[in-house]
Amino acid sequence: MADKPRLAVWKFSSCDGCQLSLLDCEDELLAVAGAVEIAYFLEASRTPPQGPYDISLVEGSITTPADSVRIAEIRRQSKAVISIGACATSGGFQALRNIGDYDEIVRNVYAHPEYIDALKTSTPISSRIHVDFELRGCPVNKHQLLEVVAASLAGRRPNVPNYSQCVECKRSGIVCVMVAHGTPCLGPVTQAGCGSLCTSCDRGCYGCFGPKEEANTKSLGKRISEDFGVGHRATADMFRTFNAGAEPFRREALRHDEH
Amino acid sequence: MTSTDQTLPEGIQAQNRTIVVDELARVEGEGALDVKVEGGVITNIKFRIVEPPRFFEALLRGRMYSDAPDVTARICGICPIAYMLGAINAMEDAFDIVPPAPIKRLRRLIYCGEWIESHVLHSAMLHAPDFLGLADAFLIAKVNPDLVKTALRLKKLGNTILEVVGGRAVHPVNLKVGGFYRTPRKADIKGLESELEWAIGASVELLDAFAGFDYPDFEQDYLCVSMRHPDEYAIQEGNLVSSRGLDIRVADFPKHFYEEHVEHSNALHGRTREGEPYLVGPIARYNNNFEQLSPYAQEMAAKVGLPRIVKNPYQSILVRMVETLYVCEEALAIVREYEEPTAPSVEVDIHAGAGAGAGGDGSAARHLLAPLQPQRHRPHPQRHHRAADGPEPAADRGRPARCRAGQPRPR
């Protein structure tokens, strides 16, 4: 028992969906709970935190002064820190505050802005600490999550591809929604991993796995906004969803703001 | 909020004491609790929602109406359907869309899936350990592996329904204003049938197991607020009703209820306009709409000793399982009758308008999502100006974030 690796799951600013993906591994959950000691997982257990930990899975983005301190302590207590999901890897939808008028945004939602103790920005975990691996997705793919945990336990690099969604569609034999139906799609600039969910549902990819390596967002942005007649504003919003803070998406959205 | 010394454990009766719980375990989101005891009487309770605000209401302004379901889904990963359909109902209300029956039935089916997933997660993994004095469900699995395996299989079925209809369990991708992006295939829907047949018995099994727990003797006379629909147990649409006879359209919610921002919580506190707190969630639904449950669900509720009006908050775990049983039956009926609709969605005639919609939340903290007000969502796809020109806006105003707003729900 004492020899089992100790796993901790932490939540920052988020929807709980990524840590839920672990509990959604119904077929594997009891095996996971047998292979590791679940040392801290507040959503699932009342076991109090007591480090050190072998692996810390971190969900959510940094949005408060207190959380900036808490993440540093988690880093000190953990051999490996793996950030999971769009909030933790890019700041999440809430990172749209970074380009807005923060005070106005707070006033819009709360009657007493003076009660709110939050940062003006929402940033990924890697903005504060070194992370050992970033797993993309809004939410993460639970099979990839298990792979990352298994790889981390085995001390090897996780087998998580960083090529585009287009590769995945071709492999799955899914007819290209953009070529065949003229449906705007972020697949060419988005990292694969979801399992081709949107294109299987006859809709364009909305980029919830974030930018692929070396994404040519400029070319795709031009095609969507001009050739497909979506317009610059709606194109900017396509890049401004759950990975709005990821640099290639952030930059591309700004490009369309200029029009 | 007040209470009397009879509700306190013996050790702290007739004492002055402050109890601070900084992290509530096995709940969705981040919450904390302060309890002040003076002379053996609780004089103050602060339920602090410390979940950081994400300001979705403000950030949705000026975006396409069609973004609302996918964005509001991210309010909560455990009950995204409640938010998606709340947003969709509001947009359809604004655009005067009445979706055809087959689309409504599919929405009800995916909602059944969410209730199964969320209720079983909540009951078996978050709530049950409290009754057993165990830290978590992993420890329950050591003493009663069959119980946990049954719960996991049932929860998985809920997720499978979400995947078959919605494409993904957490944050489904197939729902939109007007219907669905793609029609679920008949063979895939029919493939759910045998597992749903098993699930009805499994729900009863879990209900029976939880009924054996030791329930504290505690009752409160709640004002129960829920949705109600004339033809069915309200899940995805209906009016707002209360146990004292209120019956209003969702759009009139702000006339009868208000939400207050208090210093100690990032979630607003909801009250009636008369200033009274109210209960939402499974017990409120059950109390308000019991007669619309299936005869079998009613029978099983009576068999485990649930009264017609539940006043003991600890019994919410049983009510959740009664609702789970009901939605398994309901999902099975929808699956058996399913024929692929002629079109996955209806046309959306985009025009400026006001709308309100509610969703019934299957999971932890509450049941009702405040009306969405999409009138200031930019309705036209080709407009190039920032919508800061319009009056102030907002979607889902007053419910900052996830299943954490609203009433403190006793667990």
XYZ file of C-alpha atoms in Angstrom:
670
model
C 0.000 0.000 0.000
C 2.746 2.398 0.978
C 4.503 1.677 -2.301
C 1.652 2.794 -4.496
C 2.197 6.018 -6.405
C 0.231 8.872 -4.907
C -2.175 10.690 -7.240
C -3.760 14.061 -6.488
C -6.461 15.905 -8.436
C -6.728 19.680 -8.054
C -9.326 22.148 -9.238
C -8.829 25.785 -10.153
C -11.197 27.974 -12.209
C -13.133 25.434 -14.241
C -16.357 23.498 -14.786
C -15.284 20.174 -13.166
C -15.684 18.428 -16.527
C -12.069 17.288 -16.841
C -11.795 15.745 -13.399
C -15.223 14.241 -14.021
C -13.680 12.536 -17.046
C -11.625 10.511 -14.589
C -14.768 9.426 -12.719
C -16.341 8.739 -16.117
C -13.792 5.975 -16.709
C -16.409 3.630 -15.271
C -14.777 0.483 -16.611
C -11.315 1.409 -15.428
C -12.009 3.452 -12.296
C -11.703 0.692 -9.732
C -8.540 -0.543 -11.453
C -7.078 2.956 -11.306
C -8.049 3.229 -7.640
C -6.254 -0.086 -7.117
C -3.098 0.885 -8.990
C -2.548 4.246 -7.315
C -3.317 5.771 -3.965
C -5.851 8.517 -4.575
C -4.230 10.851 -2.118
C -6.294 13.959 -2.792
C -9.407 14.339 -4.923
C -11.806 16.734 -3.225
C -14.682 16.132 -5.617
C -14.614 12.401 -4.907
C -13.139 12.030 -1.434
C -12.911 13.815 1.879
C -9.334 12.645 2.482
C -7.485 15.840 3.468
C -4.477 17.014 1.463
C -1.157 15.679 2.628
C 1.753 15.682 0.227
C 4.046 14.824 -1.321
C 2.421 13.482 -4.473
C 3.838 11.520 -7.371
C 1.374 12.923 -9.880
C -0.812 16.002 -9.614
C -3.550 16.420 -12.190
C -4.535 20.082 -12.325
C -7.826 21.285 -13.795
C -8.740 24.929 -14.301
C -7.041 28.272 -14.839
C -5.437 30.787 -12.501
C -7.880 33.616 -11.815
C -7.419 34.662 -8.185
C -4.523 35.847 -6.012
C -5.066 32.907 -3.648
C -4.901 30.416 -6.500
C -1.569 31.867 -7.658
C -0.168 30.925 -4.276
C -1.900 27.536 -4.105
C -0.513 26.347 -7.460
C 3.047 27.100 -6.362
C 2.555 24.970 -3.259
C 1.145 22.121 -5.371
C 4.258 22.306 -7.566
C 6.495 22.041 -4.490
C 4.594 18.974 -3.299
C 4.460 17.139 -6.641
C 6.964 15.130 -8.634
C 4.945 15.556 -11.819
C 2.325 18.191 -12.565
C 0.002 17.508 -15.485
C -2.440 20.230 -16.472
C -5.661 18.837 -17.902
C -8.101 20.607 -20.169
C -8.522 23.893 -22.004
C -8.758 26.042 -18.844
C -5.537 24.622 -17.413
C -3.647 24.701 -20.717
C -4.887 28.009 -22.190
C -7.024 29.859 -19.641
C -10.450 28.662 -20.805
C -13.439 30.678 -21.996
C -12.965 32.898 -18.957
C -9.697 34.132 -20.541
C -11.855 36.362 -22.736
C -11.748 38.781 -19.812
C -8.068 39.320 -20.722
C -9.058 41.336 -23.791
C -12.062 43.092 -22.250
C -12.612 45.862 -19.753
C -12.305 43.846 -16.559
C -14.013 46.339 -14.264
C -16.951 46.653 -16.626
C -17.232 42.858 -16.855
C -17.332 42.481 -13.073
C -19.921 45.249 -12.748
C -22.042 43.566 -15.365
C -22.296 40.354 -13.364
C -22.103 41.418 -9.734
C -23.978 44.055 -7.770
C -20.984 44.525 -5.469
C -17.753 44.409 -7.474
C -15.881 45.305 -4.294
C -16.658 41.828 -2.897
C -14.908 40.122 -5.796
C -11.315 39.128 -5.214
C -10.120 38.000 -8.624
C -7.322 38.694 -11.065
C -7.882 40.704 -14.212
C -6.637 37.783 -16.245
C -7.294 34.084 -16.563
C -4.106 32.250 -17.473
C -2.975 28.654 -17.867
C -1.207 26.736 -15.126
C 2.036 27.036 -17.103
C 1.916 30.808 -16.654
C 2.829 30.269 -12.986
C 4.731 27.025 -12.671
C 6.592 24.467 -14.741
C 4.234 21.749 -15.921
C 5.451 18.341 -17.003
C 2.700 17.719 -19.526
C -0.325 19.569 -20.878
C -3.331 17.516 -21.937
C -5.670 19.389 -24.228
C -9.414 19.333 -24.658
C -12.651 20.868 -23.437
C -13.061 18.432 -21.862
C -10.067 16.107 -22.098
C -10.552 12.761 -23.793
C -10.738 10.196 -20.995
C -8.706 7.633 -22.938
C -5.932 10.186 -23.383
C -6.197 11.005 -19.680
C -5.656 7.355 -18.751
C -2.768 7.174 -21.213
C -1.097 10.222 -19.661
C -1.454 8.828 -16.137
C -0.170 5.405 -17.248
C 2.763 6.949 -19.109
C 3.643 9.131 -16.172
C 3.631 6.119 -13.852
C 5.820 4.220 -16.283
C 8.163 7.162 -16.751
C 7.633 7.365 -20.497
C 6.336 10.060 -22.794
C 2.549 9.930 -23.312
C 1.380 8.828 -26.716
C -0.758 11.881 -27.470
C -0.544 13.062 -31.072
C -0.258 16.772 -31.849
C -1.232 16.661 -35.498
C -4.392 18.294 -36.812
C -7.982 17.178 -36.627
C -7.916 16.768 -40.426
C -5.621 13.760 -40.051
C -8.116 12.179 -37.701
C -11.058 12.792 -40.046
C -9.189 11.245 -42.960
C -8.293 8.214 -40.875
C -11.889 7.791 -39.759
C -13.175 8.121 -43.307
C -15.230 11.193 -42.455
C -16.115 13.302 -45.470
C -14.628 16.786 -45.101
C -17.438 19.095 -43.985
C -15.618 22.110 -45.361
C -14.899 20.698 -48.809
C -18.140 18.777 -49.259
C -20.627 21.067 -47.538
C -18.894 24.437 -47.245
C -19.203 24.312 -43.471
C -16.654 26.501 -41.652
C -14.375 24.224 -39.635
C -11.381 24.791 -37.361
C -10.150 21.229 -37.932
C -7.116 22.233 -40.041
C -5.642 24.283 -37.180
C -6.900 22.224 -34.232
C -5.072 19.430 -32.474
C -6.664 16.013 -32.878
C -7.787 13.934 -29.939
C -11.525 14.337 -29.421
C -12.441 11.432 -31.714
C -13.801 13.546 -34.589
C -16.917 14.389 -32.624
C -18.195 17.496 -34.388
C -17.492 16.358 -37.926
C -19.256 13.081 -37.112
C -22.274 15.239 -36.250
C -22.097 17.126 -39.576
C -20.826 20.313 -37.981
C -17.483 22.067 -38.178
C -14.840 21.552 -35.493
C -14.996 24.369 -32.930
C -11.438 24.005 -31.764
C -11.903 22.730 -28.224
C -8.567 20.862 -28.337
C -6.705 24.068 -29.093
C -4.161 24.884 -31.794
C -2.125 22.147 -33.405
C 1.594 22.553 -33.798
C 2.459 25.238 -36.355
C -1.158 26.042 -37.096
C -1.687 28.115 -40.229
C -4.519 30.127 -38.753
C -4.026 33.028 -41.126
C -4.884 31.001 -44.200
C -7.868 29.306 -42.577
C -9.124 32.558 -41.064
C -9.077 34.217 -44.468
C -10.909 31.322 -46.086
C -13.627 31.269 -43.436
C -14.134 35.006 -43.166
C -13.912 35.886 -46.854
C -14.471 32.830 -49.064
C -17.247 31.417 -46.874
C -18.649 34.879 -46.187
C -18.695 34.376 -42.428
C -17.318 37.857 -41.901
C -14.439 38.994 -39.736
C -16.345 39.452 -36.544
C -17.889 35.989 -36.450
C -14.542 34.518 -37.518
C -12.831 36.236 -34.600
C -15.449 34.723 -32.286
C -14.785 31.246 -33.738
C -11.213 31.551 -32.467
C -12.425 33.027 -29.198
C -13.996 30.130 -27.376
C -12.452 27.668 -24.949
C -8.875 28.167 -26.128
C -9.149 31.902 -26.762
C -5.960 32.447 -24.775
C -3.855 29.998 -26.801
C -1.398 32.174 -28.702
C -2.190 31.207 -32.342
C -5.945 31.533 -31.729
C -5.548 34.758 -29.791
C -3.456 36.282 -32.552
C -5.789 35.182 -35.338
C -8.832 36.650 -33.580
C -7.014 39.957 -33.203
C -6.232 39.935 -36.919
C -9.959 39.862 -37.682
C -10.660 42.611 -35.152
C -8.625 44.943 -37.348
C -11.179 44.770 -40.143
C -30.989 30.640 8.563
C -31.751 29.381 12.033
C -31.888 26.098 13.780
C -32.291 24.771 17.271
C -30.069 22.892 19.615
C -31.864 19.621 18.933
C -30.074 19.448 15.601
C -26.620 19.694 17.114
C -24.478 16.760 18.100
C -24.449 16.301 21.862
C -20.829 17.367 22.247
C -21.443 20.929 21.163
C -24.772 21.577 22.801
C -24.819 24.460 25.253
C -21.504 25.710 23.981
C -20.211 28.745 22.184
C -18.299 27.669 19.176
C -17.419 28.521 15.612
C -17.003 25.685 13.152
C -15.228 26.494 9.917
C -15.056 24.037 7.051
C -12.818 25.575 4.419
C -13.246 22.889 1.808
C -16.442 20.931 1.409
C -15.590 17.527 0.009
C -17.553 15.515 -2.514
C -19.488 18.441 -3.923
C -19.333 19.973 -7.343
C -17.418 23.197 -7.371
C -15.731 24.846 -4.423
C -17.677 25.579 -1.277
C -17.026 26.268 2.382
C -19.167 26.511 5.495
C -19.034 28.592 8.676
C -21.312 27.690 11.568
C -21.586 29.864 14.667
C -23.010 28.328 17.826
C -23.956 30.407 20.869
C -25.354 28.805 23.978
C -26.022 25.626 22.051
C -28.019 27.414 19.376
C -26.846 27.972 15.832
C -26.933 31.719 15.388
C -25.346 32.032 11.985
C -24.500 29.820 9.052
C -22.531 31.073 6.103
C -22.437 28.877 3.058
C -19.534 30.342 1.147
C -19.168 29.589 -2.518
C -15.518 30.319 -3.117
C -15.507 29.054 -6.688
C -13.794 31.817 -8.650
C -16.179 33.819 -10.834
C -15.805 33.277 -14.565
C -18.149 36.055 -15.794
C -19.755 34.019 -18.586
C -22.812 36.282 -18.594
C -20.698 39.277 -19.508
C -18.457 37.406 -21.936
C -21.414 36.056 -23.932
C -22.613 39.520 -24.829
C -22.462 40.408 -28.461
C -21.833 36.878 -29.651
C -23.881 34.853 -32.103
C -27.023 33.307 -30.649
C -25.728 29.947 -31.809
C -22.705 30.180 -29.472
C -24.894 30.242 -26.361
C -25.518 26.487 -25.933
C -21.872 25.455 -26.358
C -20.610 28.223 -24.090
C -23.176 27.809 -21.309
C -22.475 24.057 -21.311
C -19.083 24.980 -19.833
C -20.751 26.369 -16.750
C -20.829 22.802 -15.476
C -19.232 19.618 -16.754
C -21.571 17.429 -14.722
C -24.856 18.879 -15.975
C -24.106 20.557 -19.329
C -27.478 19.555 -20.817
C -29.358 21.637 -18.261
C -27.418 24.708 -19.358
C -27.473 23.921 -23.070
C -31.228 23.380 -23.109
C -31.828 26.382 -20.866
C -29.980 28.486 -23.449
C -31.691 26.756 -26.375
C -35.150 27.213 -24.845
C -34.447 30.912 -24.381
C -33.229 31.416 -27.956
C -36.170 29.480 -29.383
C -38.517 31.547 -27.270
C -36.940 34.699 -28.710
C -37.175 33.397 -32.289
C -40.716 32.006 -31.840
C -39.597 28.477 -32.622
C -41.689 25.556 -31.448
C -39.661 22.423 -32.115
C -41.592 19.408 -33.421
C -42.402 16.492 -31.133
C -39.614 14.136 -32.310
C -36.979 16.761 -31.472
C -38.549 17.344 -28.078
C -38.508 13.604 -27.408
C -34.811 13.376 -28.307
C -34.065 16.271 -25.991
C -35.950 14.506 -23.230
C -33.940 11.355 -23.912
C -30.569 13.090 -23.618
C -31.815 14.813 -20.472
C -32.732 11.396 -19.051
C -29.143 10.371 -19.775
C -27.815 13.380 -17.894
C -30.069 12.695 -14.916
C -28.943 9.075 -14.752
C -25.257 10.040 -14.952
C -25.569 12.959 -12.558
C -27.955 11.380 -10.037
C -25.956 8.168 -9.755
C -22.673 10.045 -9.468
C -24.208 12.213 -6.784
C -25.968 9.471 -4.842
C -23.464 6.648 -4.977
C -20.162 8.491 -5.147
C -20.702 11.854 -3.472
C -23.507 11.329 -0.940
C -23.527 7.652 0.094
C -20.068 7.744 1.746
C -21.472 10.244 4.292
C -23.987 7.713 5.564
C -21.338 5.007 5.825
C -18.719 7.150 7.525
C -16.284 6.474 4.708
C -14.020 8.949 2.916
C -15.144 8.014 -0.569
C -16.785 5.525 -2.920
C -13.453 3.774 -3.504
C -13.659 2.618 0.097
C -17.291 1.549 -0.369
C -15.995 -0.592 -3.234
C -13.768 -2.447 -0.792
C -16.650 -3.471 1.481
C -19.398 -3.706 -1.117
C -17.903 -4.012 -4.604
C -21.173 -5.154 -6.202
C -22.979 -2.004 -5.110
C -20.304 0.262 -6.575
C -20.081 -1.805 -9.760
C -23.847 -1.558 -10.246
C -23.687 2.192 -9.690
C -20.806 2.594 -12.155
C -22.598 0.525 -14.798
C -25.735 2.626 -14.370
C -23.752 5.871 -14.508
C -22.042 4.614 -17.632
C -25.435 4.029 -19.258
C -26.296 7.668 -18.593
C -23.072 8.702 -20.288
C -23.738 6.335 -23.187
C -27.114 8.001 -23.799
C -25.355 11.386 -23.797
C -22.839 10.044 -26.325
C -25.389 8.401 -28.617
C -27.635 11.465 -28.796
C -25.119 14.234 -28.120
C -21.792 12.913 -29.385
C -19.949 13.338 -26.076
C -20.727 12.739 -22.398
C -19.160 15.931 -21.039
C -20.066 18.943 -23.192
C -22.052 17.245 -25.963
C -21.628 18.747 -29.436
C -24.806 17.718 -31.262
C -27.349 20.134 -29.719
C -28.258 23.468 -31.249
C -30.961 26.098 -31.394
C -33.653 24.486 -33.556
C -32.771 20.882 -32.795
C -29.723 18.766 -33.501
C -26.863 18.954 -35.962
C -27.318 15.337 -36.961
C -30.163 12.882 -36.521
C -29.197 10.045 -34.198
C -29.395 6.763 -36.119
C -32.243 4.454 -35.257
C -29.903 1.486 -34.792
C -27.804 3.437 -32.286
C -30.852 4.512 -30.294
C -32.318 1.000 -30.320
C -28.954 -0.254 -29.099
C -29.729 1.367 -25.728
C -32.805 -0.776 -25.132
C -31.417 -3.851 -23.390
C -29.212 -1.880 -21.010
C -32.168 0.357 -20.098
C -34.225 -2.743 -19.324
C -31.473 -3.798 -16.919
C -31.251 -0.256 -15.519
C -34.793 -0.212 -14.143
C -34.016 -3.130 -11.841
C -30.608 -1.699 -11.016
C -32.159 1.614 -9.938
C -34.484 -0.221 -7.579
C -31.532 -2.192 -6.243
C -29.645 1.004 -5.409
C -32.786 2.612 -3.996
C -33.252 -0.378 -1.672
C -29.603 -0.321 -0.626
C -29.685 3.393 0.204
C -33.000 3.013 2.034
C -31.134 0.893 4.568
C -29.006 3.863 5.662
C -29.562 5.488 9.017
C -31.382 8.782 8.444
C -31.121 11.598 10.990
C -34.512 12.629 12.320
C -34.694 16.132 10.885
C -37.448 17.864 8.995
C -37.997 21.318 7.622
C -41.035 22.873 6.034
C -39.554 23.944 2.730
C -40.989 26.260 0.146
C -40.418 24.083 -2.904
C -39.877 25.676 -6.317
C -39.591 23.643 -9.504
C -40.752 23.453 -13.075
C -44.068 21.815 -13.959
C -45.382 20.651 -17.283
C -49.050 19.822 -17.939
C -48.345 16.498 -19.682
C -45.256 15.010 -18.083
C -42.882 15.075 -15.122
C -41.096 18.331 -15.905
C -37.529 17.818 -17.067
C -36.718 19.992 -20.043
C -39.537 22.521 -20.170
C -42.481 23.862 -18.243
C -43.753 26.647 -16.057
C -42.290 27.600 -12.706
C -44.406 26.528 -9.765
C -44.119 26.563 -5.998
C -45.557 24.352 -3.293
C -47.721 27.321 -2.283
C -49.531 27.635 -5.552
C -47.343 29.967 -7.574
C -47.578 29.117 -11.286
C -45.749 31.469 -13.638
C -44.044 31.535 -16.997
C -40.266 31.242 -16.880
C -39.952 34.775 -18.256
C -41.684 36.089 -15.138
C -39.060 34.649 -12.797
C -37.566 38.079 -12.008
C -40.977 39.398 -10.973
C -41.319 36.794 -8.238
C -37.743 36.057 -7.224
C -34.602 38.044 -6.715
C -30.961 37.233 -6.314
C -28.698 39.002 -3.925
C -24.931 39.365 -3.957
C -23.638 38.811 -0.433
C -20.096 39.451 0.638
C -19.137 35.934 1.622
C -20.183 34.126 -1.551
C -19.440 34.321 -5.259
C -22.812 32.697 -5.945
C -25.845 34.894 -5.604
C -28.427 34.088 -2.957
C -31.898 33.479 -4.322
C -35.063 34.439 -2.474
C -38.673 35.099 -3.247
C -39.697 38.723 -3.582
C -41.167 38.324 -0.096
C -37.668 37.551 1.122
C -38.101 33.864 1.745
C -35.515 31.233 0.881
C -36.745 28.339 -1.235
C -35.732 24.797 -2.003
C -34.957 23.589 -5.511
C -33.714 20.246 -6.793
C -34.977 16.676 -6.584
C -37.005 17.055 -3.376
C -38.744 20.172 -4.701
C -39.561 18.446 -7.990
C -40.765 15.315 -6.244
C -42.941 17.262 -3.812
C -44.456 19.431 -6.541
C -44.913 16.831 -9.279
C -45.130 13.431 -7.566
C -48.359 12.432 -9.342
C -46.592 12.681 -12.711
C -43.994 10.086 -11.836
C -44.690 6.633 -13.293
C -46.898 4.333 -11.205
C -43.910 2.036 -10.627
C -41.673 4.892 -9.430
C -44.457 6.038 -7.077
C -44.870 2.489 -5.805
C -41.143 2.055 -5.144
C -40.997 5.424 -3.381
C -43.759 4.296 -1.045
C -42.085 0.921 -0.547
C -38.905 2.513 0.850
C -40.990 4.732 3.094
C -40.748 8.049 1.315
C -43.707 10.235 2.314
C -45.790 12.072 -0.283
C -44.133 15.299 0.855
C -40.477 14.840 1.718
C -39.253 17.207 4.407
C -36.092 15.428 5.498
C -33.191 16.760 3.389
C -31.112 13.648 4.011
C -33.678 11.699 2.004
C -32.636 13.542 -1.145
C -30.471 10.512 -1.926
C -33.605 8.357 -2.092
C -35.525 10.904 -4.130
C -32.643 10.983 -6.601
C -32.881 7.235 -7.028
C -36.668 7.406 -7.496
C -36.080 10.002 -10.213
C -33.363 7.788 -11.691
C -35.799 4.890 -11.827
C -38.363 7.138 -13.492
C -35.980 8.464 -16.161
C -34.791 4.930 -16.946
C -38.427 3.985 -17.666
C -38.930 7.202 -19.582
C -35.769 6.739 -21.654
C -36.782 3.159 -22.442
C -40.174 4.333 -23.702
C -38.560 6.992 -25.916
C -36.039 4.479 -27.264
C -38.770 1.945 -28.095
C -40.915 4.433 -29.993
C -37.995 6.143 -31.752
C -38.158 6.782 -35.472
C -35.624 9.067 -37.134
C -37.152 12.527 -37.588
C -37.327 13.773 -41.180
C -34.928 16.604 -40.393
C -32.515 16.978 -37.452
C -33.538 20.574 -36.826
C -35.963 23.271 -37.829
C -34.980 26.465 -39.624
C -34.092 29.370 -37.410
C -35.649 32.622 -38.540
C -33.216 35.092 -37.034
C -34.759 38.278 -35.733
C -34.411 40.509 -32.735
C -36.496 39.405 -29.808
C -36.626 38.610 -26.130
C -36.800 35.144 -24.753
C -36.475 33.190 -21.562
C -35.716 29.581 -20.916
C -35.078 27.324 -17.975
C -33.409 24.002 -17.588
C -33.955 21.421 -14.899
C -30.672 20.635 -13.288
C -30.281 17.000 -12.437
C -27.266 17.341 -10.266
C -25.988 18.669 -7.068
C -26.919 22.041 -5.838
C -30.010 23.191 -7.564
C -32.665 22.539 -10.069
C -33.613 25.735 -11.716
C -31.455 27.805 -13.928
C -32.488 31.392 -14.102
C -33.999 32.583 -17.349
C -31.666 33.444 -20.122
C -32.404 36.718 -21.765
C -31.040 36.650 -25.252
C -32.610 39.804 -26.569
C -29.298 41.550 -26.721
C -27.404 38.772 -28.294
C -26.373 39.980 -31.672
C -28.929 38.285 -33.872
C -27.452 38.909 -37.282
C -24.407 37.002 -38.430
C -23.073 39.655 -40.760
C -22.943 42.642 -38.495
C -19.470 43.960 -38.145
C -19.736 46.273 -35.194
C -18.970 45.456 -31.645
C -22.225 45.164 -29.807
C -21.203 47.538 -27.102
C -23.680 49.863 -28.729
C -26.735 48.149 -27.300
C -28.015 48.449 -23.797
C -26.475 46.190 -21.220
C -27.058 42.604 -21.827
C -26.759 39.327 -20.404
C -27.300 35.725 -20.514
C -28.085 33.696 -17.461
C -27.860 36.808 -15.420
C -27.435 36.175 -11.770
C -26.157 32.644 -12.000
C -22.496 33.146 -12.290
C -21.339 29.787 -12.598
C -22.259 26.237 -12.442
C -24.253 24.229 -10.009
C -23.165 26.350 -7.223
C -25.533 29.204 -7.231
C -28.833 29.241 -5.484
C -29.790 27.494 -2.366
C -27.463 25.832 0.022
C -28.675 22.306 -0.239
C -28.227 20.182 2.849
C -26.299 17.008 2.244
